[in-house]
Coordinates of C-alpha atoms and ligand atoms in Angstrom, one line a residue:
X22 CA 9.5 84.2 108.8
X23 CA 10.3 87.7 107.9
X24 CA 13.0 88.2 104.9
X25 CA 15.4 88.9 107.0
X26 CA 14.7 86.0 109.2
X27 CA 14.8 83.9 105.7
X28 CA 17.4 85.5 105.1
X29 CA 19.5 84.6 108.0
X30 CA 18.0 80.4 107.7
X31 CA 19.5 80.5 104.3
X32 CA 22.5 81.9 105.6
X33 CA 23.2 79.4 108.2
X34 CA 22.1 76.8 105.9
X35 CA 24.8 77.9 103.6
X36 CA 27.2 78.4 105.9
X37 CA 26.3 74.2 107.6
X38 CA 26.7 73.0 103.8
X39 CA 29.8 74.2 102.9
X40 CA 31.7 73.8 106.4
X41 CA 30.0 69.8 106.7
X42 CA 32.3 68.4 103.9
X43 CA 35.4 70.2 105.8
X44 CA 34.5 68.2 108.2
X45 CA 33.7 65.0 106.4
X46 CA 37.3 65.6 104.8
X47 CA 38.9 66.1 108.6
X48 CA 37.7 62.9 109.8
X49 CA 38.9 61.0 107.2
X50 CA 42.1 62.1 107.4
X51 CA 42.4 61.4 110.8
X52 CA 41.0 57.8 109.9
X53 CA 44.0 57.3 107.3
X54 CA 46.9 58.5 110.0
X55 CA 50.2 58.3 108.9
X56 CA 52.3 56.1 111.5
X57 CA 55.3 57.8 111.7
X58 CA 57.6 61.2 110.3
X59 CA 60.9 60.4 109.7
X60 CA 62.8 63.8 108.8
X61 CA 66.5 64.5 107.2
X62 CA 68.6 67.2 106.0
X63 CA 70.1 70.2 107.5
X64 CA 69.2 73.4 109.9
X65 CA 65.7 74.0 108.3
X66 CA 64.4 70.4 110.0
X67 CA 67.2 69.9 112.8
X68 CA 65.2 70.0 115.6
X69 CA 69.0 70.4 118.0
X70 CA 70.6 67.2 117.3
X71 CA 73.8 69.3 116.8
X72 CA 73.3 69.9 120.7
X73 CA 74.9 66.4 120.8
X74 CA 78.1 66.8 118.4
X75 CA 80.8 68.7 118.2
X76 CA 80.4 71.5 116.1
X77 CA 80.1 75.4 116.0
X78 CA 76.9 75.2 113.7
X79 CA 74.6 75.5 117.1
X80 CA 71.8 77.2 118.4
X81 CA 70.7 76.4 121.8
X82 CA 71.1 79.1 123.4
X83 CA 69.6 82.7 123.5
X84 CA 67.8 84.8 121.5
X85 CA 67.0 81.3 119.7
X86 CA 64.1 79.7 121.0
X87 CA 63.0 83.0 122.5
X88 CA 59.3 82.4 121.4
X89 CA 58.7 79.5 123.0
X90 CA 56.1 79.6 126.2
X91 CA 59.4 78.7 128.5
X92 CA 61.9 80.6 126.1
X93 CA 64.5 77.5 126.2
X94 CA 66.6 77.1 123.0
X95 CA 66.5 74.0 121.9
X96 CA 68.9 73.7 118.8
X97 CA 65.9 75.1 116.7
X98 CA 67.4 77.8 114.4
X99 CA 64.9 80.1 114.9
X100 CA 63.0 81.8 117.4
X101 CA 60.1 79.1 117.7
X102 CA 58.9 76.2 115.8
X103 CA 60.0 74.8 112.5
X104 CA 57.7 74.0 109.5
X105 CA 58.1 70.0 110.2
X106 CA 57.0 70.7 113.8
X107 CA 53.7 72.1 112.6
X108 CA 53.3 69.0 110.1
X109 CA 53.6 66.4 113.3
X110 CA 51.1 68.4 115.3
X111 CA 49.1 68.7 112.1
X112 CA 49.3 64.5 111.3
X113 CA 48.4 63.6 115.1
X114 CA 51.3 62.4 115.6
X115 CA 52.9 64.6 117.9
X116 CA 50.9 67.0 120.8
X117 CA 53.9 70.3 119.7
X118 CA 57.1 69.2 118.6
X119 CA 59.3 66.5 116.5
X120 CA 62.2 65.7 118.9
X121 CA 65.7 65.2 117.8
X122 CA 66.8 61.7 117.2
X123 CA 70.5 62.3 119.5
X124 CA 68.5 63.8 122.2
X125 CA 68.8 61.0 125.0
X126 CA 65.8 61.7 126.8
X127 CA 63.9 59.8 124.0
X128 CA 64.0 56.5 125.2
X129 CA 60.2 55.7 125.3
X130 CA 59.7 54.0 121.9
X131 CA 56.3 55.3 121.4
X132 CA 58.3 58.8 120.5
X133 CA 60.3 56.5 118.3
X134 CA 57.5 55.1 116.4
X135 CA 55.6 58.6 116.4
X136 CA 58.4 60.0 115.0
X137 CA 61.7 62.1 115.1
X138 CA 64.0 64.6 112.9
X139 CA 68.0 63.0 112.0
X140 CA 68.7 66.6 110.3
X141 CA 72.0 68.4 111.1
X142 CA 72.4 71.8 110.8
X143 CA 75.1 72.8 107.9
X144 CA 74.6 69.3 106.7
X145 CA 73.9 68.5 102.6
X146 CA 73.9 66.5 100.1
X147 CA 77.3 66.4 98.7
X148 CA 79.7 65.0 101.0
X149 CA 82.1 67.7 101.5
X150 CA 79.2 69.8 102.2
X151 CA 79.3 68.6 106.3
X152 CA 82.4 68.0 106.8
X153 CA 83.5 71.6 106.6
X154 CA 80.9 72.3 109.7
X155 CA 81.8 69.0 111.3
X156 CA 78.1 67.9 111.4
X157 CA 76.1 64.7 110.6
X158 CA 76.2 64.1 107.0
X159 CA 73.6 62.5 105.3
X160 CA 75.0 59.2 105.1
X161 CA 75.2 59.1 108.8
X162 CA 71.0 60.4 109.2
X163 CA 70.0 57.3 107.4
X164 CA 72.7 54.7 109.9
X165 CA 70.7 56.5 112.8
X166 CA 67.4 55.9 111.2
X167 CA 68.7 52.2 110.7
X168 CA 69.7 52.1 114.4
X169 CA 66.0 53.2 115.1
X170 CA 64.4 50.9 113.4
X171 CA 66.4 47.6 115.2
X172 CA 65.2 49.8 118.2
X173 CA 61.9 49.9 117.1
X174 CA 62.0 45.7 116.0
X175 CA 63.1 44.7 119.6
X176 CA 60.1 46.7 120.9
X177 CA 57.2 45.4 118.3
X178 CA 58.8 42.2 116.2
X179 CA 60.0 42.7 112.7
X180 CA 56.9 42.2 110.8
X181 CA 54.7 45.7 113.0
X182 CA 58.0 47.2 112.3
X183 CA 58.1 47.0 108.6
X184 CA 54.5 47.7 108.7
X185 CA 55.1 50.8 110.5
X186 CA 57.9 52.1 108.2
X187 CA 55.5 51.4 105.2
X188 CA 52.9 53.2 106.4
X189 CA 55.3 56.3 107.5
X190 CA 56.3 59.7 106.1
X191 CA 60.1 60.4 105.1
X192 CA 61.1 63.8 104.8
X193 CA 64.2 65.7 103.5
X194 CA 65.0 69.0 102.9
X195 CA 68.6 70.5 102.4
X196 CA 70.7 71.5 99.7
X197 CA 70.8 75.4 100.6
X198 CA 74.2 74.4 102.1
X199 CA 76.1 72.6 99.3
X200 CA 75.8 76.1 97.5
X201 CA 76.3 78.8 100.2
X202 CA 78.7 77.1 102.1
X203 CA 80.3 75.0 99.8
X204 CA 80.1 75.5 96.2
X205 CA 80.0 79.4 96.1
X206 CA 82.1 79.6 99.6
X207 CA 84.8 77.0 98.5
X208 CA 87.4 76.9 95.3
X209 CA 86.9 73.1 96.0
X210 CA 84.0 71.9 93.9
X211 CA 84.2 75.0 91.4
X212 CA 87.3 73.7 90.2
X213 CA 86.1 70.6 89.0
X214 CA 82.4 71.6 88.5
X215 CA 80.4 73.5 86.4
X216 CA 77.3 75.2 87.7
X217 CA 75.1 72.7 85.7
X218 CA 77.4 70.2 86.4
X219 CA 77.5 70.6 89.9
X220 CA 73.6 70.6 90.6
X221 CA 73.8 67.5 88.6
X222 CA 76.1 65.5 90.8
X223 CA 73.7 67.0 94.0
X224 CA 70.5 65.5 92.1
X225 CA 72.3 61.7 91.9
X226 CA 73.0 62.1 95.5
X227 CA 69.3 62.9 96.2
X228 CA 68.5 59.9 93.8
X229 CA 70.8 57.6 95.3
X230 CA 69.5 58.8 98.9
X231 CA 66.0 57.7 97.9
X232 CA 66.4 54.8 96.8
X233 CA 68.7 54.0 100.1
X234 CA 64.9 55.0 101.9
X235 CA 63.2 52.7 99.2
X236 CA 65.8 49.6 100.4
X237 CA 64.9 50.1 103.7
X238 CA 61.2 50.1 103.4
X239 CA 60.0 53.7 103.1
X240 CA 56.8 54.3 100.6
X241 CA 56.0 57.7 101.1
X242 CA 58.9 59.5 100.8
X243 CA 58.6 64.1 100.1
X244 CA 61.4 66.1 99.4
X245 CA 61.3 70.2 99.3
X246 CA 63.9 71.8 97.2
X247 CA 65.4 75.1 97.2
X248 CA 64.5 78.5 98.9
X249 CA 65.3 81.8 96.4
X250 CA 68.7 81.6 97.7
X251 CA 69.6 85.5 96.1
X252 CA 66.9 86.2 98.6
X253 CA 68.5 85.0 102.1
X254 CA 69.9 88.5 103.7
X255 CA 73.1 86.5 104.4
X256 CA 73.9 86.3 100.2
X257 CA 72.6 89.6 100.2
X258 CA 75.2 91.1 102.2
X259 CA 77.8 89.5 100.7
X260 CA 76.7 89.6 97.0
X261 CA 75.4 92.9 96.7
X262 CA 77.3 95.8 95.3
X263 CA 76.3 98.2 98.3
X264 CA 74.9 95.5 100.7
X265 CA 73.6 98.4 103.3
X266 CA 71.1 100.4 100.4
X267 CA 70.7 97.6 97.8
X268 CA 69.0 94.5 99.4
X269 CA 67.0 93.8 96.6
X270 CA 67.3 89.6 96.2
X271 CA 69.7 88.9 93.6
X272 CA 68.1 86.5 91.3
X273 CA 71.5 85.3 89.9
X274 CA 71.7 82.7 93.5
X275 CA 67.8 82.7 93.4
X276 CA 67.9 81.4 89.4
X277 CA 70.1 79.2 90.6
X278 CA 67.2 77.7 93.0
X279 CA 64.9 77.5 89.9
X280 CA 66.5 75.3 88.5
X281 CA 67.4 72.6 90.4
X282 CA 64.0 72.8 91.6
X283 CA 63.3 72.2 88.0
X284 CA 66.1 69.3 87.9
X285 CA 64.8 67.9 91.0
X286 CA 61.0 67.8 89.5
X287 CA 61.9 65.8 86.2
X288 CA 64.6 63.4 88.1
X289 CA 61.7 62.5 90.8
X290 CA 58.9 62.2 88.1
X291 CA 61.2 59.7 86.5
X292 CA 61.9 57.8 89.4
X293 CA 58.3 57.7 90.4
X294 CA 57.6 56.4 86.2
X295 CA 60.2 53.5 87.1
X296 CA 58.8 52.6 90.5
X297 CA 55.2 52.6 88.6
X298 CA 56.2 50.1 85.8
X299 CA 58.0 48.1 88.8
X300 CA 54.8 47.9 90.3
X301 CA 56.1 49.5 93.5
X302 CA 53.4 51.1 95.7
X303 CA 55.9 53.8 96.8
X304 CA 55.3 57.8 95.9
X305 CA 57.6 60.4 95.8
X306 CA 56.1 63.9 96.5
X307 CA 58.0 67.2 95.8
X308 CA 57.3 70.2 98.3
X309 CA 57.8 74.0 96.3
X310 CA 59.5 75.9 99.5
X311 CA 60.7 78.8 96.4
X312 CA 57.0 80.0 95.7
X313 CA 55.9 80.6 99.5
X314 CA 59.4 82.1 100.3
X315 CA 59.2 84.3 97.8
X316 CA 55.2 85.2 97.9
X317 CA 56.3 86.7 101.3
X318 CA 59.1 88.4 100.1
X319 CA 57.3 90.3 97.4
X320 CA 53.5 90.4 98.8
X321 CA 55.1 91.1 102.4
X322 CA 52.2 93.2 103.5
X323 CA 49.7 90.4 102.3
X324 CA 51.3 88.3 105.3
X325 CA 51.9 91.1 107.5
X326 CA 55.9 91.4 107.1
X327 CA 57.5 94.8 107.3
X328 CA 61.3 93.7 106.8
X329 CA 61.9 91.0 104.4
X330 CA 65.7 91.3 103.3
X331 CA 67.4 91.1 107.3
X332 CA 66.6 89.2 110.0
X333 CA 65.7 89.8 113.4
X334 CA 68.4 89.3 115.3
X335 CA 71.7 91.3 115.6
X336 CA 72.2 93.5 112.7
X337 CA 70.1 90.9 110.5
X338 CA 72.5 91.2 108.0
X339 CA 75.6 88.6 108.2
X340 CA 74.5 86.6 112.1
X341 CA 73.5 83.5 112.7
X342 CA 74.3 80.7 114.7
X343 CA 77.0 81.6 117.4
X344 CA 77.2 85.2 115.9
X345 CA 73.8 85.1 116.7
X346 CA 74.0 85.1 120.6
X347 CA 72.5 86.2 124.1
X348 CA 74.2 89.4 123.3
X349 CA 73.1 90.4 120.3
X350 CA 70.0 93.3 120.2
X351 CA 66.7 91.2 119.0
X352 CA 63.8 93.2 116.8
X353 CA 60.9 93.5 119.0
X354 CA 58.4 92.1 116.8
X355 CA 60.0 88.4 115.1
X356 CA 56.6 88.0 113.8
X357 CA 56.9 91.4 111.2
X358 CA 59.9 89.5 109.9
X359 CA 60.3 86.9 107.0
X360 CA 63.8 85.6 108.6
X361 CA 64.9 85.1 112.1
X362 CA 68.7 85.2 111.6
X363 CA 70.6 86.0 108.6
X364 CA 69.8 82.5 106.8
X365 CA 66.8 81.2 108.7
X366 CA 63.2 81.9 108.3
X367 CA 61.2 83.0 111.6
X368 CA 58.4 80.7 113.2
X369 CA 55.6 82.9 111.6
X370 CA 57.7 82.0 108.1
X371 CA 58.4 78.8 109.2
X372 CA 53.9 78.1 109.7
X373 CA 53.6 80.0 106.4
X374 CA 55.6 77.6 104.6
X375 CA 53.5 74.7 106.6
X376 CA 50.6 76.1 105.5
X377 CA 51.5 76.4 101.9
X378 CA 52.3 72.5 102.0
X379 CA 48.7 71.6 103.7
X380 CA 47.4 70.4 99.9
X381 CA 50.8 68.3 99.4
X382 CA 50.7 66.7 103.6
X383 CA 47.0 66.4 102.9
X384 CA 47.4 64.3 99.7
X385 CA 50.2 62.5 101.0
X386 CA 47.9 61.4 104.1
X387 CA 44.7 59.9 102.0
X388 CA 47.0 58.8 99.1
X389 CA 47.6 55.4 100.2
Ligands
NAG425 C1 66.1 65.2 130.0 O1 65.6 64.7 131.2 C2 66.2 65.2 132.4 C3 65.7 64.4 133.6 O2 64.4 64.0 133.4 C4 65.8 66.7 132.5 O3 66.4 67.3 133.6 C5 66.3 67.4 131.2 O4 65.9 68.7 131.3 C6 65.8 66.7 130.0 N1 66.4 67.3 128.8 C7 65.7 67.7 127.7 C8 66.6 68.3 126.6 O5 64.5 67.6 127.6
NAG426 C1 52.3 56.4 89.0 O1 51.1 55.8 89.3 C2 50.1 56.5 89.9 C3 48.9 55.7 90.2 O2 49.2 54.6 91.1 C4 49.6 57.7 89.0 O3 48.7 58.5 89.7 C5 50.9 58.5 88.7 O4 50.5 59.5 87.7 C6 52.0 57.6 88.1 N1 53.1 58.5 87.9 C7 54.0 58.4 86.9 C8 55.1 59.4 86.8 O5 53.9 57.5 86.0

């Protein structure tokens, strides 16, 4: 062999040793499957099951859904796939998409038991937070995930059912909404809650929501919490003292974000301390959305972005939902875009975010 021949062996050698444990890794996640998602919350995980209520917080129609291989709009908001359609796909559990629990073309059980999404669009946490958009609050996600598993019992006995549900991941991410639509929007809450106050009384209802999961058999159970909300072109425009040459984020809302998230953190480490010492088996995993939001915000041309404070469809600064419509104009490009519409992050953001998690699903999937 000539140097450059050895060169080359050593090379592909190399190159074998260090892609054969990716591999190793790959196969043993598949070996430890999860056997269902479960997914709640509001517009960033509602896969359309506001198709099926009456409400004005919709999207399933035109430009949404527009980069889809058939273009249909299917209650997504945004122009393709969400960040919990890439997990499902991811996990093996689903071949493209996580269907909406109200769509009624699910009634094979095996996309029951694979999984599905409860989330509403405009739904949150605090329980004035949906009924000022009419959508499914909270409350009502986890009836309909009750009603799924009795669903699920009739098809496979109680005992593969609970056995199922133990060996499942729950997912919920929302809280955006109790702040932009409610608390900020609203005199309601502001009058009888402070700032801290208020993210206070959010954090018991996540609490209390978890341990409503716990009761009804979940053990791995991830939560995401807040996106830089100074950063979403909607509170831009409505915040910013000349909205159409400052669209800098306004880290006021976004500090805001920080910390909850913070709040979040040290309520869920304490909850997981006292399901420990109760010798539960259950984990609670937290999923940081803030840090690859705002990585793409400020590195945009490490991901490709050019426009990062609009969105792509009609003027990108105050649309979304039914102002965001078949006639609106559309960017060409979605994909050179952080958000879609006014509030909501594009696919491209959407399988940035995924990929950002892939340590957290990852760990989640061989943490049993
Ligand atoms: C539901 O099923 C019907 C009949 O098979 C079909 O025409 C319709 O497009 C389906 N709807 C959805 C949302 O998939
Ligand atoms: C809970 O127990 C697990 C081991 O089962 C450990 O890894 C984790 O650090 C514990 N968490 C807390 C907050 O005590």
């Amino acid at each position: 062999m000539g140097t450059s021949d050895t060169h080359l062996f050593h090379s592909l050698m190399l190159i074998f040793i260090l892609f054969l444990p990716c591999f190793m890794v790959k196969v043993e996640a598949l070996n430890k499957r999860l056997s269902g998602f479960y997914v709640f919350g509001d517009s960033t995980v509602d896969p359309g099951n506001n198709n099926y209520i009456k409400t004005a917080f919709k999207s399933n129609f035109p430009p949404y859904g527009r980069d889809f291989s058939n273009q249909v709009p299917t209650g997504r908001f945004t122009n393709g796939k969400l960040a919990t359609d890439y997990i499902a796909s991811y996990v093996g559990l689903k071949k493209e998409l996580l269907p909406p629990y109200l769509d009624p073309n699910i009634s094979n059980i095996e996309e029951l038991m694979t999984g599905v999404s409860f989330a509403s669009a405009g739904s949150g946490f605090d329980p004035l937070t949906p009924t000022i958009t009419n959508v499914i609050t909270i409350e009502k996600q986890l009836e309909y995930f009750r009603e799924c598993k009795k669903r699920m019992e009739e098809a496979v006995g109680k005992e593969r059912m609970e056995n199922h549900v133990k060996e499942g991941a729950f997912f919920i991410s929302a809280g955006t909404n109790d702040f932009v639509l409610n608390y900020f929007a609203l005199p309601v809450r502001r009058k009888t809650y402070s700032l801290p106050a208020y993210q206070h009384y959010l954090i018991q209802h996540v609490k209390e929501f978890i341990q409503d999961l716990l009761a009804e058999g979940a053990r791995k159970i991830a939560i995401s919490g807040l996106p830089p909300m100074g950063c979403l072109p909607f509170m831009i425009t409505l915040n910013s003292p000349n909205s159409f040459f400052q669209r800098d984020c306004i880290d006021k809302y976004s500090s805001i974000s920080r910390d909850y998230n913070l709040l979040l953190q040290r309520e869920l480490h304490t909850m997981q301390m006292q399901l420990n010492m109760s010798s539960s088996d259950a984990k609670i995993y937290y999923i940081d959305i803030y840090g690859p939001i705002a990585d793409m915000i400020h590195a945009r041309k490490r991901f490709g972005f050019d426009e990062v404070d609009s969105g792509c469809c009609g003027s990108g600064y105050i649309e979304a939902s039914i102002l965001c419509n078949k006639i609106s104009n559309v960017c060409c490009d979605p994909s050179k875009y952080v958000f879609w519409d006014s509030i909501h992050p594009t696919e491209k953001a959407y399988h940035n975010i995924f990929l950002a998690s892939l340590p957290t699903i990852d760990f989640i999937i061989n943490n049993n």
